[in-house]
Short mmCIF file of C-alpha atoms and ligand atoms in Angstrom, two decimals:
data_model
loop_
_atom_site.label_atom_id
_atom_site.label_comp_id
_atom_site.label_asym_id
_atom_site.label_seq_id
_atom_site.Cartn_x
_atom_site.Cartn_y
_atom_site.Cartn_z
CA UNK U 178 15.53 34.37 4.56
CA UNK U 179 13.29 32.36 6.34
CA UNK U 180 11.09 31.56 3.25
CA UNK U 181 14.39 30.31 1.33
CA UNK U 182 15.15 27.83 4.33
CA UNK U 183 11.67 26.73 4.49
CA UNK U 184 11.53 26.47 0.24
CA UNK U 185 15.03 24.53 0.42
CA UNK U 186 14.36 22.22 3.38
CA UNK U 187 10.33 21.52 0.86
CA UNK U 188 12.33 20.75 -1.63
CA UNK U 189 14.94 18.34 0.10
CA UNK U 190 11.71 16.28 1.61
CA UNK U 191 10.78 16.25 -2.02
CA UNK U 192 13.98 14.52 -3.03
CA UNK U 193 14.41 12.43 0.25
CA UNK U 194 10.33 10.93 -1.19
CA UNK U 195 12.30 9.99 -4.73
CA UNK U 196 14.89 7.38 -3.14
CA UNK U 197 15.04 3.89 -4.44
CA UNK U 198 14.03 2.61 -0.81
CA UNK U 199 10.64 3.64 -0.71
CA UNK U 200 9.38 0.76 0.68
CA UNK U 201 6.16 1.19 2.88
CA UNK U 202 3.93 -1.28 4.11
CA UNK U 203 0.05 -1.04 5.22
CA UNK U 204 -2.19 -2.98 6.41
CA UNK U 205 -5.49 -3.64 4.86
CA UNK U 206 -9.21 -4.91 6.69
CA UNK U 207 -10.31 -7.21 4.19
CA UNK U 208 -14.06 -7.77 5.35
CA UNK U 209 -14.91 -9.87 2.34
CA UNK U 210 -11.91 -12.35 2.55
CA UNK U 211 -13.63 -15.17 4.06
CA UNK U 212 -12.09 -18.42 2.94
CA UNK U 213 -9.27 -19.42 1.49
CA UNK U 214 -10.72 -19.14 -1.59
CA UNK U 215 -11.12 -15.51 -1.12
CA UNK U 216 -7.58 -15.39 0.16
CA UNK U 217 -6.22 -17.12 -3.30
CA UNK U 218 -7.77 -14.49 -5.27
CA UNK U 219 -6.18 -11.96 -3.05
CA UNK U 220 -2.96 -13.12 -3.52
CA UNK U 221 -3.37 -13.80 -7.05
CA UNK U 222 -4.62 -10.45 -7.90
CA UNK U 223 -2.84 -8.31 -5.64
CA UNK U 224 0.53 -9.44 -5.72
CA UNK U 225 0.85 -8.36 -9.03
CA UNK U 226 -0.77 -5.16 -8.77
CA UNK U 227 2.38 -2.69 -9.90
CA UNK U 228 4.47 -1.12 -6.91
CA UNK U 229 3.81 -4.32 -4.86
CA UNK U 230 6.73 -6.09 -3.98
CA UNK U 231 5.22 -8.47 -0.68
CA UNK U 232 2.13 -9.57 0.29
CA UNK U 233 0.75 -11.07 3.51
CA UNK U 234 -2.59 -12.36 4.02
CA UNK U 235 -4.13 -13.82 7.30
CA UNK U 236 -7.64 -15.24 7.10
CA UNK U 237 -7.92 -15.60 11.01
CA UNK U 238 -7.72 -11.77 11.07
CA UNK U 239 -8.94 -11.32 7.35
CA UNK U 240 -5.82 -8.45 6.34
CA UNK U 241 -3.31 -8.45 3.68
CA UNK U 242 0.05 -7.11 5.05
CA UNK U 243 1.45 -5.08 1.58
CA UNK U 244 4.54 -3.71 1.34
CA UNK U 245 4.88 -1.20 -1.80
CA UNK U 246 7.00 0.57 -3.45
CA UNK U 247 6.16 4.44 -3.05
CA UNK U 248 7.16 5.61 -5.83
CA UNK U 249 5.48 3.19 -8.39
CA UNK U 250 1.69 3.25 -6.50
CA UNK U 251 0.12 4.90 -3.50
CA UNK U 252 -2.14 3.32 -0.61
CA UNK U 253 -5.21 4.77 -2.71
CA UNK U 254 -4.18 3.26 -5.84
CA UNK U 255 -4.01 -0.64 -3.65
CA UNK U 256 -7.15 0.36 -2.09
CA UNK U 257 -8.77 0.91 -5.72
CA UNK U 258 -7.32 -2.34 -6.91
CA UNK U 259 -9.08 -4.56 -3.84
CA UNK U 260 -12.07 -2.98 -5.04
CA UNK U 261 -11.56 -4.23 -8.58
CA UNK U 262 -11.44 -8.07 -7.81
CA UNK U 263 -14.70 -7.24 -5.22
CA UNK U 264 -13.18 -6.82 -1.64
CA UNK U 265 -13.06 -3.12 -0.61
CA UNK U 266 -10.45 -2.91 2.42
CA UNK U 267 -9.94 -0.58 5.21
CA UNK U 268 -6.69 0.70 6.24
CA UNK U 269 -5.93 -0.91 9.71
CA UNK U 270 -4.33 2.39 11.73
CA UNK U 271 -0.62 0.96 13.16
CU1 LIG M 374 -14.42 -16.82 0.24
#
């Protein structure tokens, strides 16, 4: 009995995950986004990375703000596509 409700209320969290909002947003350390060079090719690159849907960069701080889609990438897959253009982030803990 227990199992079922535990199996049921897995599967619901499941389903709740598949939603159209699935909007998250993280925040990246970007240590090698020094200029606004750096920032150009950030936005360029990133913004069109699939599952993005907003980007936010501040040089002053050097992070990128992104707000993704959930179901379309994962913070992984954004982390793997800073490292593609050269500039491997760190996920800023909220
Ligand atoms: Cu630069």
């Amino acid at each position: 009995m227990l199992c079922s409700v535990f199996a049921f209320s897995m599967a619901y969290a499941q389903d709740a995950k598949k939603t159209k909002n699935a909007k998250e947003t993280v925040t990246f350390y970007v240590d090698g986004m020094d200029c606004a060079g750096c920032q150009k090719k950030v936005e360029k690159n990133i913004s069109f990375v699939k599952g993005v849907t907003d980007l936010k960069c501040d040089l002053a701080t050097k992070t990128a703000v992104v707000t993704y889609d959930s179901n379309k990438t994962t913070e992984k897959k954004l982390k793997d596509a800073f490292k593609k253009i050269g500039m491997p982030v760190e996920t800023v803990k909220p």
